[in-house]
Amino acid sequence: MGDSRSTVMGRPREFDIDEALERAMQVFWERGYEGATLSDLTGAMGITKPSMYAAFGSKEQLFRRALDRYIEGPASYATRALAEPTARGVAEALLRGAVRTTTLSESHPGCLTVQGALAASDGGRPAHDLLVGWRNDAGLRLEERFQRAVDEGDLARDADAGRLARYIMTVAFGIAVQAAGGVGHDDLQDVADTALRSWLP
């Protein structure tokens, strides 16, 4: 019996962790944290609930892993945008990236970081707080980038880096909400272009 137990415990997983995580990310993106049931997740991942718990811990831990995958994958445009040489380039890359990413798929339009935090029951509070923290951090990094632009003379000395960052972040997340509501790529690109035309360098 002891040998049999060791064999079972030592048996390699019968599913691809990366593939399962990708599928979980898609479910969270489409349905949000609270809307994604364990049955939804395990069904999409092609695994049993015990296997999910063994591989990822809890639903919250799975969500954290899925969010990391989303940030490093579909939403990686946000990090790349900060490396643009001008403040206007940063804003343009962020807004165009938001339009592109939130309209990638008809099955899950919008942004996981917005969709995931829409409901906030006690059970969903950890995911809600995680996403709010991520969005706040993204806004702070954008403000720091714009402040650098002010210091380097790329933006006017009297430009308010915090206000500009809040403006761009609000437009970007508004694009995500509109995409989730069914507004298409071209119309959302018009929104991004309008925001960029109002940019005051």
mmCIF file with all atom_site columns, C-alpha atoms in Angstrom:
data_model
loop_
_atom_site.group_PDB
_atom_site.id
_atom_site.type_symbol
_atom_site.label_atom_id
_atom_site.label_alt_id
_atom_site.label_comp_id
_atom_site.label_asym_id
_atom_site.label_entity_id
_atom_site.label_seq_id
_atom_site.pdbx_PDB_ins_code
_atom_site.Cartn_x
_atom_site.Cartn_y
_atom_site.Cartn_z
_atom_site.occupancy
_atom_site.B_iso_or_equiv
_atom_site.pdbx_formal_charge
_atom_site.auth_seq_id
_atom_site.auth_comp_id
_atom_site.auth_asym_id
_atom_site.auth_atom_id
_atom_site.pdbx_PDB_model_num
ATOM 1   C CA . MET A 1 1   ? 0.000   0.000  0.000   1.00 0.00 ? 1   MET A CA 1
ATOM 2   C CA . GLY A 1 2   ? 2.882   2.333  0.780   1.00 0.00 ? 2   GLY A CA 1
ATOM 3   C CA . ASP A 1 3   ? 4.448   1.708  -2.636  1.00 0.00 ? 3   ASP A CA 1
ATOM 4   C CA . SER A 1 4   ? 1.135   2.369  -4.377  1.00 0.00 ? 4   SER A CA 1
ATOM 5   C CA . ARG A 1 5   ? 0.714   5.669  -2.538  1.00 0.00 ? 5   ARG A CA 1
ATOM 6   C CA . SER A 1 6   ? 4.198   6.807  -3.557  1.00 0.00 ? 6   SER A CA 1
ATOM 7   C CA . THR A 1 7   ? 3.476   5.947  -7.166  1.00 0.00 ? 7   THR A CA 1
ATOM 8   C CA . VAL A 1 8   ? 0.265   7.979  -7.169  1.00 0.00 ? 8   VAL A CA 1
ATOM 9   C CA . MET A 1 9   ? 1.862   10.950 -5.447  1.00 0.00 ? 9   MET A CA 1
ATOM 10  C CA . GLY A 1 10  ? 4.844   10.832 -7.776  1.00 0.00 ? 10  GLY A CA 1
ATOM 11  C CA . ARG A 1 11  ? 2.774   10.525 -10.943 1.00 0.00 ? 11  ARG A CA 1
ATOM 12  C CA . PRO A 1 12  ? 3.249   13.498 -13.272 1.00 0.00 ? 12  PRO A CA 1
ATOM 13  C CA . ARG A 1 13  ? 0.238   15.716 -13.924 1.00 0.00 ? 13  ARG A CA 1
ATOM 14  C CA . GLU A 1 14  ? -1.885  14.563 -16.832 1.00 0.00 ? 14  GLU A CA 1
ATOM 15  C CA . PHE A 1 15  ? -2.610  18.063 -18.129 1.00 0.00 ? 15  PHE A CA 1
ATOM 16  C CA . ASP A 1 16  ? -0.633  20.997 -19.430 1.00 0.00 ? 16  ASP A CA 1
ATOM 17  C CA . ILE A 1 17  ? -0.421  23.673 -16.716 1.00 0.00 ? 17  ILE A CA 1
ATOM 18  C CA . ASP A 1 18  ? 0.141   26.501 -19.194 1.00 0.00 ? 18  ASP A CA 1
ATOM 19  C CA . GLU A 1 19  ? -2.770  25.447 -21.377 1.00 0.00 ? 19  GLU A CA 1
ATOM 20  C CA . ALA A 1 20  ? -5.044  25.069 -18.361 1.00 0.00 ? 20  ALA A CA 1
ATOM 21  C CA . LEU A 1 21  ? -4.024  28.507 -17.113 1.00 0.00 ? 21  LEU A CA 1
ATOM 22  C CA . GLU A 1 22  ? -4.653  30.035 -20.527 1.00 0.00 ? 22  GLU A CA 1
ATOM 23  C CA . ARG A 1 23  ? -8.161  28.592 -20.553 1.00 0.00 ? 23  ARG A CA 1
ATOM 24  C CA . ALA A 1 24  ? -8.821  29.786 -17.014 1.00 0.00 ? 24  ALA A CA 1
ATOM 25  C CA . MET A 1 25  ? -7.703  33.279 -18.031 1.00 0.00 ? 25  MET A CA 1
ATOM 26  C CA . GLN A 1 26  ? -10.210 33.225 -20.885 1.00 0.00 ? 26  GLN A CA 1
ATOM 27  C CA . VAL A 1 27  ? -13.034 32.235 -18.532 1.00 0.00 ? 27  VAL A CA 1
ATOM 28  C CA . PHE A 1 28  ? -12.183 34.977 -16.016 1.00 0.00 ? 28  PHE A CA 1
ATOM 29  C CA . TRP A 1 29  ? -11.878 37.474 -18.880 1.00 0.00 ? 29  TRP A CA 1
ATOM 30  C CA . GLU A 1 30  ? -15.323 36.567 -20.178 1.00 0.00 ? 30  GLU A CA 1
ATOM 31  C CA . ARG A 1 31  ? -17.203 36.160 -16.897 1.00 0.00 ? 31  ARG A CA 1
ATOM 32  C CA . GLY A 1 32  ? -15.265 38.039 -14.236 1.00 0.00 ? 32  GLY A CA 1
ATOM 33  C CA . TYR A 1 33  ? -14.076 36.567 -10.955 1.00 0.00 ? 33  TYR A CA 1
ATOM 34  C CA . GLU A 1 34  ? -17.432 36.028 -9.324  1.00 0.00 ? 34  GLU A CA 1
ATOM 35  C CA . GLY A 1 35  ? -19.183 35.026 -12.536 1.00 0.00 ? 35  GLY A CA 1
ATOM 36  C CA . ALA A 1 36  ? -16.682 32.245 -13.180 1.00 0.00 ? 36  ALA A CA 1
ATOM 37  C CA . THR A 1 37  ? -17.810 29.171 -11.246 1.00 0.00 ? 37  THR A CA 1
ATOM 38  C CA . LEU A 1 38  ? -15.510 26.308 -10.362 1.00 0.00 ? 38  LEU A CA 1
ATOM 39  C CA . SER A 1 39  ? -17.444 24.177 -12.825 1.00 0.00 ? 39  SER A CA 1
ATOM 40  C CA . ASP A 1 40  ? -16.896 26.766 -15.554 1.00 0.00 ? 40  ASP A CA 1
ATOM 41  C CA . LEU A 1 41  ? -13.194 26.856 -14.812 1.00 0.00 ? 41  LEU A CA 1
ATOM 42  C CA . THR A 1 42  ? -12.545 23.142 -14.493 1.00 0.00 ? 42  THR A CA 1
ATOM 43  C CA . GLY A 1 43  ? -14.703 22.428 -17.532 1.00 0.00 ? 43  GLY A CA 1
ATOM 44  C CA . ALA A 1 44  ? -12.730 24.871 -19.665 1.00 0.00 ? 44  ALA A CA 1
ATOM 45  C CA . MET A 1 45  ? -9.435  23.639 -18.251 1.00 0.00 ? 45  MET A CA 1
ATOM 46  C CA . GLY A 1 46  ? -10.379 20.009 -18.820 1.00 0.00 ? 46  GLY A CA 1
ATOM 47  C CA . ILE A 1 47  ? -9.535  18.954 -15.273 1.00 0.00 ? 47  ILE A CA 1
ATOM 48  C CA . THR A 1 48  ? -11.317 17.895 -12.104 1.00 0.00 ? 48  THR A CA 1
ATOM 49  C CA . LYS A 1 49  ? -11.795 20.138 -9.086  1.00 0.00 ? 49  LYS A CA 1
ATOM 50  C CA . PRO A 1 50  ? -9.303  18.121 -6.997  1.00 0.00 ? 50  PRO A CA 1
ATOM 51  C CA . SER A 1 51  ? -6.739  18.543 -9.788  1.00 0.00 ? 51  SER A CA 1
ATOM 52  C CA . MET A 1 52  ? -7.377  22.279 -9.877  1.00 0.00 ? 52  MET A CA 1
ATOM 53  C CA . TYR A 1 53  ? -6.899  22.590 -6.129  1.00 0.00 ? 53  TYR A CA 1
ATOM 54  C CA . ALA A 1 54  ? -3.765  20.465 -6.257  1.00 0.00 ? 54  ALA A CA 1
ATOM 55  C CA . ALA A 1 55  ? -2.221  22.483 -9.074  1.00 0.00 ? 55  ALA A CA 1
ATOM 56  C CA . PHE A 1 56  ? -3.340  26.015 -8.215  1.00 0.00 ? 56  PHE A CA 1
ATOM 57  C CA . GLY A 1 57  ? -4.512  26.017 -4.604  1.00 0.00 ? 57  GLY A CA 1
ATOM 58  C CA . SER A 1 58  ? -7.775  27.944 -4.576  1.00 0.00 ? 58  SER A CA 1
ATOM 59  C CA . LYS A 1 59  ? -9.958  29.856 -7.010  1.00 0.00 ? 59  LYS A CA 1
ATOM 60  C CA . GLU A 1 60  ? -8.394  33.096 -5.750  1.00 0.00 ? 60  GLU A CA 1
ATOM 61  C CA . GLN A 1 61  ? -4.872  31.769 -6.328  1.00 0.00 ? 61  GLN A CA 1
ATOM 62  C CA . LEU A 1 62  ? -5.876  30.572 -9.790  1.00 0.00 ? 62  LEU A CA 1
ATOM 63  C CA . PHE A 1 63  ? -7.223  34.043 -10.516 1.00 0.00 ? 63  PHE A CA 1
ATOM 64  C CA . ARG A 1 64  ? -3.956  35.637 -9.429  1.00 0.00 ? 64  ARG A CA 1
ATOM 65  C CA . ARG A 1 65  ? -2.047  33.338 -11.785 1.00 0.00 ? 65  ARG A CA 1
ATOM 66  C CA . ALA A 1 66  ? -4.495  34.068 -14.608 1.00 0.00 ? 66  ALA A CA 1
ATOM 67  C CA . LEU A 1 67  ? -4.179  37.808 -13.996 1.00 0.00 ? 67  LEU A CA 1
ATOM 68  C CA . ASP A 1 68  ? -0.387  37.588 -14.175 1.00 0.00 ? 68  ASP A CA 1
ATOM 69  C CA . ARG A 1 69  ? -0.745  35.743 -17.470 1.00 0.00 ? 69  ARG A CA 1
ATOM 70  C CA . TYR A 1 70  ? -3.108  38.415 -18.775 1.00 0.00 ? 70  TYR A CA 1
ATOM 71  C CA . ILE A 1 71  ? -0.793  41.265 -17.747 1.00 0.00 ? 71  ILE A CA 1
ATOM 72  C CA . GLU A 1 72  ? 2.213   39.567 -19.320 1.00 0.00 ? 72  GLU A CA 1
ATOM 73  C CA . GLY A 1 73  ? 0.249   38.621 -22.443 1.00 0.00 ? 73  GLY A CA 1
ATOM 74  C CA . PRO A 1 74  ? -2.764  40.515 -23.851 1.00 0.00 ? 74  PRO A CA 1
ATOM 75  C CA . ALA A 1 75  ? -2.261  43.537 -21.582 1.00 0.00 ? 75  ALA A CA 1
ATOM 76  C CA . SER A 1 76  ? 1.522   43.757 -22.012 1.00 0.00 ? 76  SER A CA 1
ATOM 77  C CA . TYR A 1 77  ? 0.987   46.734 -24.319 1.00 0.00 ? 77  TYR A CA 1
ATOM 78  C CA . ALA A 1 78  ? 0.572   48.859 -21.182 1.00 0.00 ? 78  ALA A CA 1
ATOM 79  C CA . THR A 1 79  ? 4.109   48.146 -19.991 1.00 0.00 ? 79  THR A CA 1
ATOM 80  C CA . ARG A 1 80  ? 5.583   48.566 -23.472 1.00 0.00 ? 80  ARG A CA 1
ATOM 81  C CA . ALA A 1 81  ? 3.807   51.898 -23.875 1.00 0.00 ? 81  ALA A CA 1
ATOM 82  C CA . LEU A 1 82  ? 5.764   53.400 -20.985 1.00 0.00 ? 82  LEU A CA 1
ATOM 83  C CA . ALA A 1 83  ? 8.974   52.910 -22.988 1.00 0.00 ? 83  ALA A CA 1
ATOM 84  C CA . GLU A 1 84  ? 7.776   55.146 -25.837 1.00 0.00 ? 84  GLU A CA 1
ATOM 85  C CA . PRO A 1 85  ? 10.179  58.107 -26.301 1.00 0.00 ? 85  PRO A CA 1
ATOM 86  C CA . THR A 1 86  ? 7.533   60.830 -25.942 1.00 0.00 ? 86  THR A CA 1
ATOM 87  C CA . ALA A 1 87  ? 4.577   61.399 -23.631 1.00 0.00 ? 87  ALA A CA 1
ATOM 88  C CA . ARG A 1 88  ? 2.254   61.595 -26.610 1.00 0.00 ? 88  ARG A CA 1
ATOM 89  C CA . GLY A 1 89  ? 3.663   58.311 -27.870 1.00 0.00 ? 89  GLY A CA 1
ATOM 90  C CA . VAL A 1 90  ? 2.962   56.760 -24.476 1.00 0.00 ? 90  VAL A CA 1
ATOM 91  C CA . ALA A 1 91  ? -0.646  57.967 -24.543 1.00 0.00 ? 91  ALA A CA 1
ATOM 92  C CA . GLU A 1 92  ? -1.155  56.820 -28.115 1.00 0.00 ? 92  GLU A CA 1
ATOM 93  C CA . ALA A 1 93  ? 0.297   53.358 -27.455 1.00 0.00 ? 93  ALA A CA 1
ATOM 94  C CA . LEU A 1 94  ? -1.866  52.942 -24.348 1.00 0.00 ? 94  LEU A CA 1
ATOM 95  C CA . LEU A 1 95  ? -5.116  53.938 -26.016 1.00 0.00 ? 95  LEU A CA 1
ATOM 96  C CA . ARG A 1 96  ? -4.511  52.038 -29.237 1.00 0.00 ? 96  ARG A CA 1
ATOM 97  C CA . GLY A 1 97  ? -3.479  49.011 -27.201 1.00 0.00 ? 97  GLY A CA 1
ATOM 98  C CA . ALA A 1 98  ? -6.652  49.277 -25.133 1.00 0.00 ? 98  ALA A CA 1
ATOM 99  C CA . VAL A 1 99  ? -8.792  49.350 -28.268 1.00 0.00 ? 99  VAL A CA 1
ATOM 100 C CA . ARG A 1 100 ? -6.980  46.416 -29.843 1.00 0.00 ? 100 ARG A CA 1
ATOM 101 C CA . THR A 1 101 ? -6.974  44.219 -26.728 1.00 0.00 ? 101 THR A CA 1
ATOM 102 C CA . THR A 1 102 ? -10.560 44.850 -25.647 1.00 0.00 ? 102 THR A CA 1
ATOM 103 C CA . THR A 1 103 ? -11.923 44.003 -29.091 1.00 0.00 ? 103 THR A CA 1
ATOM 104 C CA . LEU A 1 104 ? -9.792  40.910 -29.761 1.00 0.00 ? 104 LEU A CA 1
ATOM 105 C CA . SER A 1 105 ? -12.576 38.403 -29.242 1.00 0.00 ? 105 SER A CA 1
ATOM 106 C CA . GLU A 1 106 ? -16.341 38.462 -29.611 1.00 0.00 ? 106 GLU A CA 1
ATOM 107 C CA . SER A 1 107 ? -16.660 35.883 -26.831 1.00 0.00 ? 107 SER A CA 1
ATOM 108 C CA . HIS A 1 108 ? -14.909 38.023 -24.209 1.00 0.00 ? 108 HIS A CA 1
ATOM 109 C CA . PRO A 1 109 ? -14.713 41.688 -25.206 1.00 0.00 ? 109 PRO A CA 1
ATOM 110 C CA . GLY A 1 110 ? -13.487 44.197 -22.672 1.00 0.00 ? 110 GLY A CA 1
ATOM 111 C CA . CYS A 1 111 ? -10.620 43.998 -20.192 1.00 0.00 ? 111 CYS A CA 1
ATOM 112 C CA . LEU A 1 112 ? -10.062 41.295 -17.590 1.00 0.00 ? 112 LEU A CA 1
ATOM 113 C CA . THR A 1 113 ? -8.843  43.891 -15.086 1.00 0.00 ? 113 THR A CA 1
ATOM 114 C CA . VAL A 1 114 ? -12.168 45.743 -15.423 1.00 0.00 ? 114 VAL A CA 1
ATOM 115 C CA . GLN A 1 115 ? -14.531 42.796 -15.905 1.00 0.00 ? 115 GLN A CA 1
ATOM 116 C CA . GLY A 1 116 ? -13.013 40.840 -13.056 1.00 0.00 ? 116 GLY A CA 1
ATOM 117 C CA . ALA A 1 117 ? -13.836 43.447 -10.424 1.00 0.00 ? 117 ALA A CA 1
ATOM 118 C CA . LEU A 1 118 ? -17.379 44.440 -11.376 1.00 0.00 ? 118 LEU A CA 1
ATOM 119 C CA . ALA A 1 119 ? -19.090 42.480 -8.595  1.00 0.00 ? 119 ALA A CA 1
ATOM 120 C CA . ALA A 1 120 ? -17.838 42.715 -5.050  1.00 0.00 ? 120 ALA A CA 1
ATOM 121 C CA . SER A 1 121 ? -19.537 40.326 -2.652  1.00 0.00 ? 121 SER A CA 1
ATOM 122 C CA . ASP A 1 122 ? -17.524 39.191 0.349   1.00 0.00 ? 122 ASP A CA 1
ATOM 123 C CA . GLY A 1 123 ? -16.335 36.204 -1.660  1.00 0.00 ? 123 GLY A CA 1
ATOM 124 C CA . GLY A 1 124 ? -15.125 38.361 -4.506  1.00 0.00 ? 124 GLY A CA 1
ATOM 125 C CA . ARG A 1 125 ? -13.516 41.079 -2.387  1.00 0.00 ? 125 ARG A CA 1
ATOM 126 C CA . PRO A 1 126 ? -9.933  39.735 -2.602  1.00 0.00 ? 126 PRO A CA 1
ATOM 127 C CA . ALA A 1 127 ? -10.083 39.706 -6.416  1.00 0.00 ? 127 ALA A CA 1
ATOM 128 C CA . HIS A 1 128 ? -11.743 43.128 -6.447  1.00 0.00 ? 128 HIS A CA 1
ATOM 129 C CA . ASP A 1 129 ? -9.056  44.596 -4.207  1.00 0.00 ? 129 ASP A CA 1
ATOM 130 C CA . LEU A 1 130 ? -6.301  42.945 -6.249  1.00 0.00 ? 130 LEU A CA 1
ATOM 131 C CA . LEU A 1 131 ? -7.600  44.500 -9.465  1.00 0.00 ? 131 LEU A CA 1
ATOM 132 C CA . VAL A 1 132 ? -8.167  47.925 -7.943  1.00 0.00 ? 132 VAL A CA 1
ATOM 133 C CA . GLY A 1 133 ? -4.599  47.811 -6.647  1.00 0.00 ? 133 GLY A CA 1
ATOM 134 C CA . TRP A 1 134 ? -3.295  46.833 -10.081 1.00 0.00 ? 134 TRP A CA 1
ATOM 135 C CA . ARG A 1 135 ? -5.173  49.675 -11.786 1.00 0.00 ? 135 ARG A CA 1
ATOM 136 C CA . ASN A 1 136 ? -3.994  52.184 -9.185  1.00 0.00 ? 136 ASN A CA 1
ATOM 137 C CA . ASP A 1 137 ? -0.414  51.023 -9.640  1.00 0.00 ? 137 ASP A CA 1
ATOM 138 C CA . ALA A 1 138 ? -0.735  51.337 -13.417 1.00 0.00 ? 138 ALA A CA 1
ATOM 139 C CA . GLY A 1 139 ? -1.997  54.899 -12.980 1.00 0.00 ? 139 GLY A CA 1
ATOM 140 C CA . LEU A 1 140 ? 0.902   55.747 -10.689 1.00 0.00 ? 140 LEU A CA 1
ATOM 141 C CA . ARG A 1 141 ? 3.456   54.383 -13.160 1.00 0.00 ? 141 ARG A CA 1
ATOM 142 C CA . LEU A 1 142 ? 1.861   56.440 -15.923 1.00 0.00 ? 142 LEU A CA 1
ATOM 143 C CA . GLU A 1 143 ? 1.971   59.550 -13.749 1.00 0.00 ? 143 GLU A CA 1
ATOM 144 C CA . GLU A 1 144 ? 5.660   58.936 -13.036 1.00 0.00 ? 144 GLU A CA 1
ATOM 145 C CA . ARG A 1 145 ? 6.306   58.581 -16.766 1.00 0.00 ? 145 ARG A CA 1
ATOM 146 C CA . PHE A 1 146 ? 4.526   61.855 -17.519 1.00 0.00 ? 146 PHE A CA 1
ATOM 147 C CA . GLN A 1 147 ? 6.383   63.578 -14.690 1.00 0.00 ? 147 GLN A CA 1
ATOM 148 C CA . ARG A 1 148 ? 9.620   62.437 -16.289 1.00 0.00 ? 148 ARG A CA 1
ATOM 149 C CA . ALA A 1 149 ? 8.384   63.973 -19.536 1.00 0.00 ? 149 ALA A CA 1
ATOM 150 C CA . VAL A 1 150 ? 7.816   67.263 -17.692 1.00 0.00 ? 150 VAL A CA 1
ATOM 151 C CA . ASP A 1 151 ? 11.293  67.121 -16.140 1.00 0.00 ? 151 ASP A CA 1
ATOM 152 C CA . GLU A 1 152 ? 12.886  66.393 -19.520 1.00 0.00 ? 152 GLU A CA 1
ATOM 153 C CA . GLY A 1 153 ? 11.001  69.167 -21.310 1.00 0.00 ? 153 GLY A CA 1
ATOM 154 C CA . ASP A 1 154 ? 8.856   66.834 -23.403 1.00 0.00 ? 154 ASP A CA 1
ATOM 155 C CA . LEU A 1 155 ? 5.788   68.225 -21.623 1.00 0.00 ? 155 LEU A CA 1
ATOM 156 C CA . ALA A 1 156 ? 5.307   71.840 -20.552 1.00 0.00 ? 156 ALA A CA 1
ATOM 157 C CA . ARG A 1 157 ? 6.676   72.776 -17.129 1.00 0.00 ? 157 ARG A CA 1
ATOM 158 C CA . ASP A 1 158 ? 3.176   73.559 -15.872 1.00 0.00 ? 158 ASP A CA 1
ATOM 159 C CA . ALA A 1 159 ? 1.705   70.267 -17.113 1.00 0.00 ? 159 ALA A CA 1
ATOM 160 C CA . ASP A 1 160 ? 0.007   68.287 -14.342 1.00 0.00 ? 160 ASP A CA 1
ATOM 161 C CA . ALA A 1 161 ? 1.342   64.744 -14.686 1.00 0.00 ? 161 ALA A CA 1
ATOM 162 C CA . GLY A 1 162 ? -1.241  63.322 -12.291 1.00 0.00 ? 162 GLY A CA 1
ATOM 163 C CA . ARG A 1 163 ? -4.169  64.912 -14.109 1.00 0.00 ? 163 ARG A CA 1
ATOM 164 C CA . LEU A 1 164 ? -2.904  63.734 -17.494 1.00 0.00 ? 164 LEU A CA 1
ATOM 165 C CA . ALA A 1 165 ? -2.410  60.203 -16.181 1.00 0.00 ? 165 ALA A CA 1
ATOM 166 C CA . ARG A 1 166 ? -5.930  60.094 -14.728 1.00 0.00 ? 166 ARG A CA 1
ATOM 167 C CA . TYR A 1 167 ? -7.325  61.360 -18.014 1.00 0.00 ? 167 TYR A CA 1
ATOM 168 C CA . ILE A 1 168 ? -5.601  58.714 -20.127 1.00 0.00 ? 168 ILE A CA 1
ATOM 169 C CA . MET A 1 169 ? -6.406  55.920 -17.657 1.00 0.00 ? 169 MET A CA 1
ATOM 170 C CA . THR A 1 170 ? -10.068 56.985 -17.541 1.00 0.00 ? 170 THR A CA 1
ATOM 171 C CA . VAL A 1 171 ? -10.324 56.956 -21.331 1.00 0.00 ? 171 VAL A CA 1
ATOM 172 C CA . ALA A 1 172 ? -8.548  53.583 -21.538 1.00 0.00 ? 172 ALA A CA 1
ATOM 173 C CA . PHE A 1 173 ? -10.806 51.923 -18.973 1.00 0.00 ? 173 PHE A CA 1
ATOM 174 C CA . GLY A 1 174 ? -13.841 53.609 -20.511 1.00 0.00 ? 174 GLY A CA 1
ATOM 175 C CA . ILE A 1 175 ? -12.869 51.997 -23.801 1.00 0.00 ? 175 ILE A CA 1
ATOM 176 C CA . ALA A 1 176 ? -12.815 48.626 -22.025 1.00 0.00 ? 176 ALA A CA 1
ATOM 177 C CA . VAL A 1 177 ? -16.291 49.155 -20.571 1.00 0.00 ? 177 VAL A CA 1
ATOM 178 C CA . GLN A 1 178 ? -17.686 50.223 -23.945 1.00 0.00 ? 178 GLN A CA 1
ATOM 179 C CA . ALA A 1 179 ? -16.080 47.228 -25.646 1.00 0.00 ? 179 ALA A CA 1
ATOM 180 C CA . ALA A 1 180 ? -17.690 44.908 -23.097 1.00 0.00 ? 180 ALA A CA 1
ATOM 181 C CA . GLY A 1 181 ? -21.006 46.544 -23.984 1.00 0.00 ? 181 GLY A CA 1
ATOM 182 C CA . GLY A 1 182 ? -20.595 45.686 -27.650 1.00 0.00 ? 182 GLY A CA 1
ATOM 183 C CA . VAL A 1 183 ? -19.033 48.814 -29.148 1.00 0.00 ? 183 VAL A CA 1
ATOM 184 C CA . GLY A 1 184 ? -16.751 47.791 -31.994 1.00 0.00 ? 184 GLY A CA 1
ATOM 185 C CA . HIS A 1 185 ? -13.089 48.389 -32.791 1.00 0.00 ? 185 HIS A CA 1
ATOM 186 C CA . ASP A 1 186 ? -13.556 51.231 -35.286 1.00 0.00 ? 186 ASP A CA 1
ATOM 187 C CA . ASP A 1 187 ? -15.873 53.238 -33.042 1.00 0.00 ? 187 ASP A CA 1
ATOM 188 C CA . LEU A 1 188 ? -13.546 52.802 -30.090 1.00 0.00 ? 188 LEU A CA 1
ATOM 189 C CA . GLN A 1 189 ? -10.575 53.817 -32.203 1.00 0.00 ? 189 GLN A CA 1
ATOM 190 C CA . ASP A 1 190 ? -12.485 57.013 -32.969 1.00 0.00 ? 190 ASP A CA 1
ATOM 191 C CA . VAL A 1 191 ? -12.756 57.581 -29.207 1.00 0.00 ? 191 VAL A CA 1
ATOM 192 C CA . ALA A 1 192 ? -9.014  57.065 -28.797 1.00 0.00 ? 192 ALA A CA 1
ATOM 193 C CA . ASP A 1 193 ? -8.265  59.399 -31.711 1.00 0.00 ? 193 ASP A CA 1
ATOM 194 C CA . THR A 1 194 ? -10.546 62.072 -30.265 1.00 0.00 ? 194 THR A CA 1
ATOM 195 C CA . ALA A 1 195 ? -8.764  61.840 -26.917 1.00 0.00 ? 195 ALA A CA 1
ATOM 196 C CA . LEU A 1 196 ? -5.394  62.126 -28.628 1.00 0.00 ? 196 LEU A CA 1
ATOM 197 C CA . ARG A 1 197 ? -6.519  65.187 -30.580 1.00 0.00 ? 197 ARG A CA 1
ATOM 198 C CA . SER A 1 198 ? -7.291  66.894 -27.283 1.00 0.00 ? 198 SER A CA 1
ATOM 199 C CA . TRP A 1 199 ? -3.769  66.150 -26.022 1.00 0.00 ? 199 TRP A CA 1
ATOM 200 C CA . LEU A 1 200 ? -1.932  69.314 -24.994 1.00 0.00 ? 200 LEU A CA 1
ATOM 201 C CA . PRO A 1 201 ? 1.855   68.680 -25.216 1.00 0.00 ? 201 PRO A CA 1
#
